[in-house]
């Protein structure tokens, strides 16, 4: 009978040690999970902040200001625009050409 009691006592001790070890590992894993969730939230917040900053950097007004300041660019106006034409080519009119005129130019003849 003593032998049975000793075996049962040893089984209870091993079982208790296993439960304590399992609870300890469970707490460690829960703490690690909590840290990972907090890191995920921090990264998501950082990502959203960077997206807002990216949109703010790409506004047309900012790009125009950078083009003026850094690249010394200016808005094109008729006063500073230079039109280049080929001296041998006929400048087409603004309106759509008539069908007869397009047939002549297609055959290679000039009016």
PDB file of N, CA and C in Angstrom:
ATOM      1  N   UNK A   1       0.812  -1.178   0.000  1.00  0.00           N
ATOM      2  CA  UNK A   1       0.000   0.000   0.000  1.00  0.00           C
ATOM      3  C   UNK A   1       0.866   1.257   0.000  1.00  0.00           C
ATOM      4  N   UNK A   2       1.952   1.240   0.679  1.00  0.00           N
ATOM      5  CA  UNK A   2       2.845   2.383   0.723  1.00  0.00           C
ATOM      6  C   UNK A   2       3.444   2.650  -0.655  1.00  0.00           C
ATOM      7  N   UNK A   3       3.699   1.569  -1.324  1.00  0.00           N
ATOM      8  CA  UNK A   3       4.257   1.744  -2.657  1.00  0.00           C
ATOM      9  C   UNK A   3       3.251   2.448  -3.568  1.00  0.00           C
ATOM     10  N   UNK A   4       1.980   2.073  -3.495  1.00  0.00           N
ATOM     11  CA  UNK A   4       0.932   2.695  -4.286  1.00  0.00           C
ATOM     12  C   UNK A   4       0.798   4.165  -3.913  1.00  0.00           C
ATOM     13  N   UNK A   5       0.845   4.463  -2.623  1.00  0.00           N
ATOM     14  CA  UNK A   5       0.771   5.864  -2.177  1.00  0.00           C
ATOM     15  C   UNK A   5       1.952   6.681  -2.703  1.00  0.00           C
ATOM     16  N   UNK A   6       3.126   6.083  -2.703  1.00  0.00           N
ATOM     17  CA  UNK A   6       4.317   6.760  -3.203  1.00  0.00           C
ATOM     18  C   UNK A   6       4.208   7.033  -4.709  1.00  0.00           C
ATOM     19  N   UNK A   7       3.711   6.076  -5.459  1.00  0.00           N
ATOM     20  CA  UNK A   7       3.526   6.248  -6.912  1.00  0.00           C
ATOM     21  C   UNK A   7       2.482   7.324  -7.166  1.00  0.00           C
ATOM     22  N   UNK A   8       1.378   7.293  -6.429  1.00  0.00           N
ATOM     23  CA  UNK A   8       0.329   8.306  -6.594  1.00  0.00           C
ATOM     24  C   UNK A   8       0.840   9.694  -6.205  1.00  0.00           C
ATOM     25  N   UNK A   9       1.613   9.786  -5.144  1.00  0.00           N
ATOM     26  CA  UNK A   9       2.195  11.065  -4.733  1.00  0.00           C
ATOM     27  C   UNK A   9       3.139  11.595  -5.810  1.00  0.00           C
ATOM     28  N   UNK A  10       3.945  10.718  -6.375  1.00  0.00           N
ATOM     29  CA  UNK A  10       4.858  11.118  -7.451  1.00  0.00           C
ATOM     30  C   UNK A  10       4.072  11.573  -8.684  1.00  0.00           C
ATOM     31  N   UNK A  11       2.981  10.890  -9.011  1.00  0.00           N
ATOM     32  CA  UNK A  11       2.146  11.276 -10.156  1.00  0.00           C
ATOM     33  C   UNK A  11       1.503  12.635  -9.916  1.00  0.00           C
ATOM     34  N   UNK A  12       1.043  12.884  -8.715  1.00  0.00           N
ATOM     35  CA  UNK A  12       0.434  14.178  -8.386  1.00  0.00           C
ATOM     36  C   UNK A  12       1.482  15.281  -8.463  1.00  0.00           C
ATOM     37  N   UNK A  13       2.678  15.040  -7.980  1.00  0.00           N
ATOM     38  CA  UNK A  13       3.750  16.035  -8.023  1.00  0.00           C
ATOM     39  C   UNK A  13       4.142  16.352  -9.475  1.00  0.00           C
ATOM     40  N   UNK A  14       4.304  15.323 -10.291  1.00  0.00           N
ATOM     41  CA  UNK A  14       4.649  15.521 -11.699  1.00  0.00           C
ATOM     42  C   UNK A  14       3.528  16.282 -12.395  1.00  0.00           C
ATOM     43  N   UNK A  15       2.300  15.910 -12.120  1.00  0.00           N
ATOM     44  CA  UNK A  15       1.146  16.584 -12.715  1.00  0.00           C
ATOM     45  C   UNK A  15       1.100  18.049 -12.284  1.00  0.00           C
ATOM     46  N   UNK A  16       1.358  18.324 -11.029  1.00  0.00           N
ATOM     47  CA  UNK A  16       1.348  19.703 -10.526  1.00  0.00           C
ATOM     48  C   UNK A  16       2.470  20.511 -11.180  1.00  0.00           C
ATOM     49  N   UNK A  17       3.640  19.926 -11.297  1.00  0.00           N
ATOM     50  CA  UNK A  17       4.752  20.622 -11.949  1.00  0.00           C
ATOM     51  C   UNK A  17       4.424  20.901 -13.421  1.00  0.00           C
ATOM     52  N   UNK A  18       3.781  19.948 -14.084  1.00  0.00           N
ATOM     53  CA  UNK A  18       3.390  20.141 -15.482  1.00  0.00           C
ATOM     54  C   UNK A  18       2.376  21.274 -15.611  1.00  0.00           C
ATOM     55  N   UNK A  19       1.408  21.348 -14.702  1.00  0.00           N
ATOM     56  CA  UNK A  19       0.403  22.419 -14.734  1.00  0.00           C
ATOM     57  C   UNK A  19       1.069  23.769 -14.501  1.00  0.00           C
ATOM     58  N   UNK A  20       1.992  23.856 -13.541  1.00  0.00           N
ATOM     59  CA  UNK A  20       2.690  25.110 -13.269  1.00  0.00           C
ATOM     60  C   UNK A  20       3.501  25.530 -14.491  1.00  0.00           C
ATOM     61  N   UNK A  21       4.203  24.596 -15.089  1.00  0.00           N
ATOM     62  CA  UNK A  21       5.015  24.904 -16.282  1.00  0.00           C
ATOM     63  C   UNK A  21       4.121  25.367 -17.440  1.00  0.00           C
ATOM     64  N   UNK A  22       3.005  24.698 -17.647  1.00  0.00           N
ATOM     65  CA  UNK A  22       2.080  25.065 -18.722  1.00  0.00           C
ATOM     66  C   UNK A  22       1.491  26.458 -18.495  1.00  0.00           C
ATOM     67  N   UNK A  23       1.122  26.775 -17.274  1.00  0.00           N
ATOM     68  CA  UNK A  23       0.597  28.113 -16.970  1.00  0.00           C
ATOM     69  C   UNK A  23       1.658  29.187 -17.209  1.00  0.00           C
ATOM     70  N   UNK A  24       2.901  28.898 -16.836  1.00  0.00           N
ATOM     71  CA  UNK A  24       3.992  29.845 -17.047  1.00  0.00           C
ATOM     72  C   UNK A  24       4.194  30.110 -18.536  1.00  0.00           C
ATOM     73  N   UNK A  25       4.230  29.037 -19.329  1.00  0.00           N
ATOM     74  CA  UNK A  25       4.387  29.200 -20.774  1.00  0.00           C
ATOM     75  C   UNK A  25       3.192  29.933 -21.376  1.00  0.00           C
ATOM     76  N   UNK A  26       2.013  29.654 -20.870  1.00  0.00           N
ATOM     77  CA  UNK A  26       0.806  30.333 -21.355  1.00  0.00           C
ATOM     78  C   UNK A  26       0.889  31.832 -21.082  1.00  0.00           C
ATOM     79  N   UNK A  27       1.342  32.203 -19.911  1.00  0.00           N
ATOM     80  CA  UNK A  27       1.498  33.628 -19.579  1.00  0.00           C
ATOM     81  C   UNK A  27       2.545  34.289 -20.472  1.00  0.00           C
ATOM     82  N   UNK A  28       3.654  33.591 -20.706  1.00  0.00           N
ATOM     83  CA  UNK A  28       4.681  34.131 -21.602  1.00  0.00           C
ATOM     84  C   UNK A  28       4.121  34.353 -23.005  1.00  0.00           C
ATOM     85  N   UNK A  29       3.387  33.373 -23.517  1.00  0.00           N
ATOM     86  CA  UNK A  29       2.812  33.493 -24.850  1.00  0.00           C
ATOM     87  C   UNK A  29       1.770  34.606 -24.906  1.00  0.00           C
ATOM     88  N   UNK A  30       0.967  34.743 -23.856  1.00  0.00           N
ATOM     89  CA  UNK A  30      -0.033  35.804 -23.831  1.00  0.00           C
ATOM     90  C   UNK A  30       0.646  37.171 -23.809  1.00  0.00           C
ATOM     91  N   UNK A  31       1.721  37.291 -23.029  1.00  0.00           N
ATOM     92  CA  UNK A  31       2.461  38.555 -22.986  1.00  0.00           C
ATOM     93  C   UNK A  31       3.068  38.865 -24.351  1.00  0.00           C
ATOM     94  N   UNK A  32       3.613  37.847 -25.012  1.00  0.00           N
ATOM     95  CA  UNK A  32       4.184  38.041 -26.344  1.00  0.00           C
ATOM     96  C   UNK A  32       3.104  38.423 -27.358  1.00  0.00           C
ATOM     97  N   UNK A  33       1.945  37.793 -27.253  1.00  0.00           N
ATOM     98  CA  UNK A  33       0.822  38.132 -28.130  1.00  0.00           C
ATOM     99  C   UNK A  33       0.371  39.567 -27.900  1.00  0.00           C
ATOM    100  N   UNK A  34       0.303  39.975 -26.647  1.00  0.00           N
ATOM    101  CA  UNK A  34      -0.099  41.343 -26.318  1.00  0.00           C
ATOM    102  C   UNK A  34       0.897  42.353 -26.895  1.00  0.00           C
ATOM    103  N   UNK A  35       2.182  42.047 -26.792  1.00  0.00           N
ATOM    104  CA  UNK A  35       3.199  42.933 -27.385  1.00  0.00           C
ATOM    105  C   UNK A  35       3.065  42.993 -28.905  1.00  0.00           C
ATOM    106  N   UNK A  36       2.795  41.845 -29.522  1.00  0.00           N
ATOM    107  CA  UNK A  36       2.649  41.806 -30.980  1.00  0.00           C
ATOM    108  C   UNK A  36       1.429  42.612 -31.423  1.00  0.00           C
ATOM    109  N   UNK A  37       0.341  42.518 -30.690  1.00  0.00           N
ATOM    110  CA  UNK A  37      -0.860  43.294 -31.018  1.00  0.00           C
ATOM    111  C   UNK A  37      -0.585  44.780 -30.862  1.00  0.00           C
ATOM    112  N   UNK A  38       0.123  45.160 -29.799  1.00  0.00           N
ATOM    113  CA  UNK A  38       0.464  46.574 -29.596  1.00  0.00           C
ATOM    114  C   UNK A  38       1.371  47.071 -30.718  1.00  0.00           C
ATOM    115  N   UNK A  39       2.334  46.256 -31.123  1.00  0.00           N
ATOM    116  CA  UNK A  39       3.228  46.625 -32.226  1.00  0.00           C
ATOM    117  C   UNK A  39       2.449  46.756 -33.530  1.00  0.00           C
ATOM    118  N   UNK A  40       1.496  45.856 -33.740  1.00  0.00           N
ATOM    119  CA  UNK A  40       0.659  45.917 -34.937  1.00  0.00           C
ATOM    120  C   UNK A  40      -0.155  47.213 -34.963  1.00  0.00           C
ATOM    121  N   UNK A  41      -0.708  47.577 -33.830  1.00  0.00           N
ATOM    122  CA  UNK A  41      -1.463  48.848 -33.752  1.00  0.00           C
ATOM    123  C   UNK A  41      -0.553  50.038 -34.013  1.00  0.00           C
ATOM    124  N   UNK A  42       0.653  49.996 -33.449  1.00  0.00           N
ATOM    125  CA  UNK A  42       1.594  51.092 -33.661  1.00  0.00           C
ATOM    126  C   UNK A  42       1.979  51.213 -35.132  1.00  0.00           C
ATOM    127  N   UNK A  43       2.236  50.062 -35.761  1.00  0.00           N
ATOM    128  CA  UNK A  43       2.595  50.074 -37.174  1.00  0.00           C
ATOM    129  C   UNK A  43       1.429  50.552 -38.044  1.00  0.00           C
ATOM    130  N   UNK A  44       0.221  50.156 -37.703  1.00  0.00           N
ATOM    131  CA  UNK A  44      -0.952  50.609 -38.469  1.00  0.00           C
ATOM    132  C   UNK A  44      -1.129  52.118 -38.331  1.00  0.00           C
ATOM    133  N   UNK A  45      -0.926  52.635 -37.138  1.00  0.00           N
ATOM    134  CA  UNK A  45      -1.015  54.080 -36.931  1.00  0.00           C
ATOM    135  C   UNK A  45       0.076  54.798 -37.712  1.00  0.00           C
ATOM    136  N   UNK A  46       1.283  54.257 -37.689  1.00  0.00           N
ATOM    137  CA  UNK A  46       2.394  54.842 -38.438  1.00  0.00           C
ATOM    138  C   UNK A  46       2.107  54.816 -39.940  1.00  0.00           C
ATOM    139  N   UNK A  47       1.540  53.701 -40.411  1.00  0.00           N
ATOM    140  CA  UNK A  47       1.197  53.592 -41.830  1.00  0.00           C
ATOM    141  C   UNK A  47       0.160  54.644 -42.223  1.00  0.00           C
ATOM    142  N   UNK A  48      -0.863  54.813 -41.408  1.00  0.00           N
ATOM    143  CA  UNK A  48      -1.880  55.834 -41.699  1.00  0.00           C
ATOM    144  C   UNK A  48      -1.270  57.226 -41.685  1.00  0.00           C
ATOM    145  N   UNK A  49      -0.375  57.498 -40.744  1.00  0.00           N
ATOM    146  CA  UNK A  49       0.272  58.807 -40.680  1.00  0.00           C
ATOM    147  C   UNK A  49       1.113  59.055 -41.932  1.00  0.00           C
ATOM    148  N   UNK A  50       1.828  58.028 -42.360  1.00  0.00           N
ATOM    149  CA  UNK A  50       2.647  58.166 -43.563  1.00  0.00           C
ATOM    150  C   UNK A  50       1.788  58.352 -44.814  1.00  0.00           C
ATOM    151  N   UNK A  51       0.630  57.696 -44.865  1.00  0.00           N
ATOM    152  CA  UNK A  51      -0.267  57.886 -46.001  1.00  0.00           C
ATOM    153  C   UNK A  51      -0.780  59.325 -46.056  1.00  0.00           C
ATOM    154  N   UNK A  52      -1.130  59.876 -44.903  1.00  0.00           N
ATOM    155  CA  UNK A  52      -1.576  61.269 -44.853  1.00  0.00           C
ATOM    156  C   UNK A  52      -0.448  62.198 -45.277  1.00  0.00           C
ATOM    157  N   UNK A  53       0.751  61.922 -44.787  1.00  0.00           N
ATOM    158  CA  UNK A  53       1.905  62.756 -45.152  1.00  0.00           C
ATOM    159  C   UNK A  53       2.205  62.657 -46.645  1.00  0.00           C
ATOM    160  N   UNK A  54       2.070  61.459 -47.197  1.00  0.00           N
ATOM    161  CA  UNK A  54       2.296  61.268 -48.634  1.00  0.00           C
ATOM    162  C   UNK A  54       1.288  62.079 -49.444  1.00  0.00           C
ATOM    163  N   UNK A  55       0.016  62.046 -49.038  1.00  0.00           N
ATOM    164  CA  UNK A  55      -0.998  62.835 -49.750  1.00  0.00           C
ATOM    165  C   UNK A  55      -0.725  64.321 -49.611  1.00  0.00           C
ATOM    166  N   UNK A  56      -0.239  64.738 -48.456  1.00  0.00           N
ATOM    167  CA  UNK A  56       0.047  66.157 -48.245  1.00  0.00           C
ATOM    168  C   UNK A  56       1.235  66.601 -49.094  1.00  0.00           C
ATOM    169  N   UNK A  57       2.206  65.710 -49.301  1.00  0.00           N
ATOM    170  CA  UNK A  57       3.384  66.064 -50.091  1.00  0.00           C
ATOM    171  C   UNK A  57       3.067  66.148 -51.578  1.00  0.00           C
ATOM    172  N   UNK A  58       2.025  65.478 -52.018  1.00  0.00           N
ATOM    173  CA  UNK A  58       1.728  65.406 -53.448  1.00  0.00           C
ATOM    174  C   UNK A  58       0.633  66.379 -53.886  1.00  0.00           C
ATOM    175  N   UNK A  59       0.330  67.383 -53.106  1.00  0.00           N
ATOM    176  CA  UNK A  59      -0.707  68.333 -53.511  1.00  0.00           C
ATOM    177  C   UNK A  59      -0.208  69.155 -54.694  1.00  0.00           C
ATOM    178  N   UNK A  60      -1.093  69.500 -55.614  1.00  0.00           N
ATOM    179  CA  UNK A  60      -0.671  70.275 -56.783  1.00  0.00           C
ATOM    180  C   UNK A  60      -0.038  71.619 -56.409  1.00  0.00           C
ATOM    181  N   UNK A  61      -0.538  72.258 -55.366  1.00  0.00           N
ATOM    182  CA  UNK A  61       0.017  73.547 -54.955  1.00  0.00           C
ATOM    183  C   UNK A  61       1.471  73.391 -54.504  1.00  0.00           C
ATOM    184  N   UNK A  62       1.762  72.345 -53.749  1.00  0.00           N
ATOM    185  CA  UNK A  62       3.134  72.119 -53.284  1.00  0.00           C
ATOM    186  C   UNK A  62       4.061  71.804 -54.454  1.00  0.00           C
ATOM    187  N   UNK A  63       3.581  70.983 -55.385  1.00  0.00           N
ATOM    188  CA  UNK A  63       4.399  70.630 -56.543  1.00  0.00           C
ATOM    189  C   UNK A  63       4.681  71.870 -57.381  1.00  0.00           C
ATOM    190  N   UNK A  64       3.679  72.713 -57.563  1.00  0.00           N
ATOM    191  CA  UNK A  64       3.887  73.946 -58.323  1.00  0.00           C
ATOM    192  C   UNK A  64       4.891  74.857 -57.618  1.00  0.00           C
ATOM    193  N   UNK A  65       4.803  74.952 -56.297  1.00  0.00           N
ATOM    194  CA  UNK A  65       5.737  75.784 -55.536  1.00  0.00           C
ATOM    195  C   UNK A  65       7.167  75.254 -55.669  1.00  0.00           C
ATOM    196  N   UNK A  66       7.333  73.930 -55.581  1.00  0.00           N
ATOM    197  CA  UNK A  66       8.665  73.337 -55.746  1.00  0.00           C
ATOM    198  C   UNK A  66       9.197  73.571 -57.157  1.00  0.00           C
ATOM    199  N   UNK A  67       8.323  73.491 -58.150  1.00  0.00           N
ATOM    200  CA  UNK A  67       8.767  73.722 -59.526  1.00  0.00           C
ATOM    201  C   UNK A  67       9.245  75.163 -59.699  1.00  0.00           C
ATOM    202  N   UNK A  68       8.558  76.092 -59.074  1.00  0.00           N
ATOM    203  CA  UNK A  68       8.981  77.488 -59.168  1.00  0.00           C
ATOM    204  C   UNK A  68      10.273  77.746 -58.395  1.00  0.00           C
ATOM    205  N   UNK A  69      10.334  77.243 -57.167  1.00  0.00           N
ATOM    206  CA  UNK A  69      11.479  77.550 -56.292  1.00  0.00           C
ATOM    207  C   UNK A  69      12.736  76.780 -56.688  1.00  0.00           C
ATOM    208  N   UNK A  70      12.641  75.482 -56.794  1.00  0.00           N
ATOM    209  CA  UNK A  70      13.839  74.668 -57.021  1.00  0.00           C
ATOM    210  C   UNK A  70      14.242  74.600 -58.494  1.00  0.00           C
ATOM    211  N   UNK A  71      13.265  74.481 -59.368  1.00  0.00           N
ATOM    212  CA  UNK A  71      13.572  74.291 -60.783  1.00  0.00           C
ATOM    213  C   UNK A  71      13.508  75.588 -61.585  1.00  0.00           C
ATOM    214  N   UNK A  72      13.162  76.674 -60.936  1.00  0.00           N
ATOM    215  CA  UNK A  72      13.068  77.988 -61.582  1.00  0.00           C
ATOM    216  C   UNK A  72      12.103  77.951 -62.766  1.00  0.00           C
ATOM    217  N   UNK A  73      11.020  77.190 -62.641  1.00  0.00           N
ATOM    218  CA  UNK A  73      10.030  77.098 -63.711  1.00  0.00           C
ATOM    219  C   UNK A  73       9.002  78.197 -63.522  1.00  0.00           C
ATOM    220  N   UNK A  74       8.319  78.535 -64.604  1.00  0.00           N
ATOM    221  CA  UNK A  74       7.262  79.534 -64.521  1.00  0.00           C
ATOM    222  C   UNK A  74       6.115  79.091 -65.406  1.00  0.00           C
ATOM    223  N   UNK A  75       4.963  79.663 -65.171  1.00  0.00           N
ATOM    224  CA  UNK A  75       3.772  79.309 -65.911  1.00  0.00           C
ATOM    225  C   UNK A  75       3.899  79.792 -67.349  1.00  0.00           C
ATOM    226  N   UNK A  76       3.490  78.971 -68.286  1.00  0.00           N
ATOM    227  CA  UNK A  76       3.560  79.341 -69.697  1.00  0.00           C
ATOM    228  C   UNK A  76       2.450  80.341 -70.017  1.00  0.00           C
ATOM    229  N   UNK A  77       2.843  81.475 -70.586  1.00  0.00           N
ATOM    230  CA  UNK A  77       1.889  82.496 -71.013  1.00  0.00           C
ATOM    231  C   UNK A  77       2.126  82.767 -72.491  1.00  0.00           C
ATOM    232  N   UNK A  78       1.160  83.342 -73.178  1.00  0.00           N
ATOM    233  CA  UNK A  78       1.366  83.653 -74.594  1.00  0.00           C
ATOM    234  C   UNK A  78       2.539  84.602 -74.822  1.00  0.00           C
ATOM    235  N   UNK A  79       2.871  85.428 -73.859  1.00  0.00           N
ATOM    236  CA  UNK A  79       3.969  86.380 -74.028  1.00  0.00           C
ATOM    237  C   UNK A  79       5.326  85.682 -74.093  1.00  0.00           C
ATOM    238  N   UNK A  80       5.483  84.547 -73.412  1.00  0.00           N
ATOM    239  CA  UNK A  80       6.785  83.876 -73.402  1.00  0.00           C
ATOM    240  C   UNK A  80       6.784  82.595 -74.224  1.00  0.00           C
ATOM    241  N   UNK A  81       5.664  82.270 -74.877  1.00  0.00           N
ATOM    242  CA  UNK A  81       5.565  81.053 -75.657  1.00  0.00           C
ATOM    243  C   UNK A  81       6.144  81.285 -77.045  1.00  0.00           C
ATOM    244  N   UNK A  82       6.968  80.364 -77.477  1.00  0.00           N
ATOM    245  CA  UNK A  82       7.545  80.437 -78.823  1.00  0.00           C
ATOM    246  C   UNK A  82       7.001  79.270 -79.626  1.00  0.00           C
ATOM    247  N   UNK A  83       6.452  79.573 -80.777  1.00  0.00           N
ATOM    248  CA  UNK A  83       5.894  78.548 -81.653  1.00  0.00           C
ATOM    249  C   UNK A  83       6.902  78.249 -82.739  1.00  0.00           C
ATOM    250  N   UNK A  84       7.199  77.003 -82.949  1.00  0.00           N
ATOM    251  CA  UNK A  84       8.164  76.586 -83.952  1.00  0.00           C
ATOM    252  C   UNK A  84       7.403  75.863 -85.055  1.00  0.00           C
ATOM    253  N   UNK A  85       7.646  76.287 -86.308  1.00  0.00           N
ATOM    254  CA  UNK A  85       7.004  75.626 -87.441  1.00  0.00           C
ATOM    255  C   UNK A  85       8.069  75.250 -88.451  1.00  0.00           C
ATOM    256  N   UNK A  86       7.765  74.235 -89.221  1.00  0.00           N
ATOM    257  CA  UNK A  86       8.646  73.802 -90.296  1.00  0.00           C
ATOM    258  C   UNK A  86       8.445  74.775 -91.457  1.00  0.00           C
ATOM    259  N   UNK A  87       9.509  75.330 -91.991  1.00  0.00           N
ATOM    260  CA  UNK A  87       9.375  76.362 -93.014  1.00  0.00           C
ATOM    261  C   UNK A  87       8.762  75.813 -94.297  1.00  0.00           C
ATOM    262  N   UNK A  88       8.911  74.563 -94.621  1.00  0.00           N
ATOM    263  CA  UNK A  88       8.350  73.995 -95.829  1.00  0.00           C
ATOM    264  C   UNK A  88       6.950  73.443 -95.642  1.00  0.00           C
ATOM    265  N   UNK A  89       6.499  73.275 -94.429  1.00  0.00           N
ATOM    266  CA  UNK A  89       5.190  72.677 -94.171  1.00  0.00           C
ATOM    267  C   UNK A  89       4.122  73.744 -94.071  1.00  0.00           C
ATOM    268  N   UNK A  90       2.922  73.356 -94.431  1.00  0.00           N
ATOM    269  CA  UNK A  90       1.783  74.254 -94.313  1.00  0.00           C
ATOM    270  C   UNK A  90       1.202  74.055 -92.916  1.00  0.00           C
ATOM    271  N   UNK A  91       0.957  75.147 -92.221  1.00  0.00           N
ATOM    272  CA  UNK A  91       0.379  75.082 -90.887  1.00  0.00           C
ATOM    273  C   UNK A  91      -1.100  74.788 -91.052  1.00  0.00           C
ATOM    274  N   UNK A  92      -1.594  73.675 -90.496  1.00  0.00           N
ATOM    275  CA  UNK A  92      -3.009  73.344 -90.672  1.00  0.00           C
ATOM    276  C   UNK A  92      -3.886  74.340 -89.922  1.00  0.00           C
ATOM    277  N   UNK A  93      -5.079  74.595 -90.449  1.00  0.00           N
ATOM    278  CA  UNK A  93      -5.997  75.512 -89.769  1.00  0.00           C
ATOM    279  C   UNK A  93      -6.510  74.872 -88.482  1.00  0.00           C
ATOM    280  N   UNK A  94      -7.079  75.714 -87.635  1.00  0.00           N
ATOM    281  CA  UNK A  94      -7.595  75.239 -86.357  1.00  0.00           C
ATOM    282  C   UNK A  94      -8.825  74.385 -86.568  1.00  0.00           C
ATOM    283  N   UNK A  95      -9.689  74.756 -87.536  1.00  0.00           N
ATOM    284  CA  UNK A  95     -10.904  73.992 -87.810  1.00  0.00           C
ATOM    285  C   UNK A  95     -10.534  72.696 -88.520  1.00  0.00           C
ATOM    286  N   UNK A  96     -11.436  71.746 -88.518  1.00  0.00           N
ATOM    287  CA  UNK A  96     -11.189  70.463 -89.174  1.00  0.00           C
ATOM    288  C   UNK A  96     -11.109  70.671 -90.683  1.00  0.00           C
ATOM    289  N   UNK A  97     -10.181  70.013 -91.360  1.00  0.00           N
ATOM    290  CA  UNK A  97     -10.050  70.191 -92.813  1.00  0.00           C
ATOM    291  C   UNK A  97     -11.218  69.566 -93.561  1.00  0.00           C
ATOM    292  N   UNK A  98     -11.480  70.109 -94.738  1.00  0.00           N
ATOM    293  CA  UNK A  98     -12.555  69.591 -95.574  1.00  0.00           C
ATOM    294  C   UNK A  98     -12.094  68.282 -96.196  1.00  0.00           C
ATOM    295  N   UNK A  99     -13.014  67.403 -96.595  1.00  0.00           N
ATOM    296  CA  UNK A  99     -12.632  66.113 -97.179  1.00  0.00           C
ATOM    297  C   UNK A  99     -11.815  66.268 -98.448  1.00  0.00           C
ATOM    298  N   UNK A 100     -12.096  67.278 -99.288  1.00  0.00           N
ATOM    299  CA  UNK A 100     -11.348  67.457-100.524  1.00  0.00           C
ATOM    300  C   UNK A 100      -9.910  67.851-100.217  1.00  0.00           C
ATOM    301  N   UNK A 101      -9.710  68.667 -99.209  1.00  0.00           N
ATOM    302  CA  UNK A 101      -8.357  69.088 -98.848  1.00  0.00           C
ATOM    303  C   UNK A 101      -7.563  67.929 -98.299  1.00  0.00           C
ATOM    304  N   UNK A 102      -8.196  67.054 -97.574  1.00  0.00           N
ATOM    305  CA  UNK A 102      -7.466  65.920 -97.023  1.00  0.00           C
ATOM    306  C   UNK A 102      -7.110  64.930 -98.112  1.00  0.00           C
ATOM    307  N   UNK A 103      -7.918  64.821 -99.168  1.00  0.00           N
ATOM    308  CA  UNK A 103      -7.608  63.924-100.288  1.00  0.00           C
ATOM    309  C   UNK A 103      -6.410  64.451-101.056  1.00  0.00           C
ATOM    310  N   UNK A 104      -6.314  65.785-101.218  1.00  0.00           N
ATOM    311  CA  UNK A 104      -5.168  66.368-101.922  1.00  0.00           C
ATOM    312  C   UNK A 104      -3.883  66.167-101.130  1.00  0.00           C
ATOM    313  N   UNK A 105      -3.949  66.398 -99.810  1.00  0.00           N
ATOM    314  CA  UNK A 105      -2.733  66.257 -99.019  1.00  0.00           C
ATOM    315  C   UNK A 105      -2.318  64.790 -98.924  1.00  0.00           C
ATOM    316  N   UNK A 106      -3.271  63.876 -99.018  1.00  0.00           N
ATOM    317  CA  UNK A 106      -2.952  62.462 -98.969  1.00  0.00           C
ATOM    318  C   UNK A 106      -2.242  62.023-100.246  1.00  0.00           C
ATOM    319  N   UNK A 107      -2.552  62.658-101.382  1.00  0.00           N
ATOM    320  CA  UNK A 107      -1.911  62.268-102.634  1.00  0.00           C
ATOM    321  C   UNK A 107      -0.544  62.906-102.787  1.00  0.00           C
ATOM    322  N   UNK A 108      -0.187  63.815-101.919  1.00  0.00           N
ATOM    323  CA  UNK A 108       1.132  64.429-101.965  1.00  0.00           C
ATOM    324  C   UNK A 108       1.140  65.772-102.667  1.00  0.00           C
ATOM    325  N   UNK A 109       0.032  66.245-103.187  1.00  0.00           N
ATOM    326  CA  UNK A 109      -0.021  67.542-103.867  1.00  0.00           C
ATOM    327  C   UNK A 109      -0.235  68.633-102.836  1.00  0.00           C
ATOM    328  N   UNK A 110       0.309  69.790-103.133  1.00  0.00           N
ATOM    329  CA  UNK A 110       0.116  70.962-102.284  1.00  0.00           C
ATOM    330  C   UNK A 110      -0.748  71.951-103.031  1.00  0.00           C
ATOM    331  N   UNK A 111      -1.625  72.685-102.346  1.00  0.00           N
ATOM    332  CA  UNK A 111      -2.473  73.667-103.023  1.00  0.00           C
ATOM    333  C   UNK A 111      -1.695  74.887-103.469  1.00  0.00           C
TER     334      UNK A 111
END
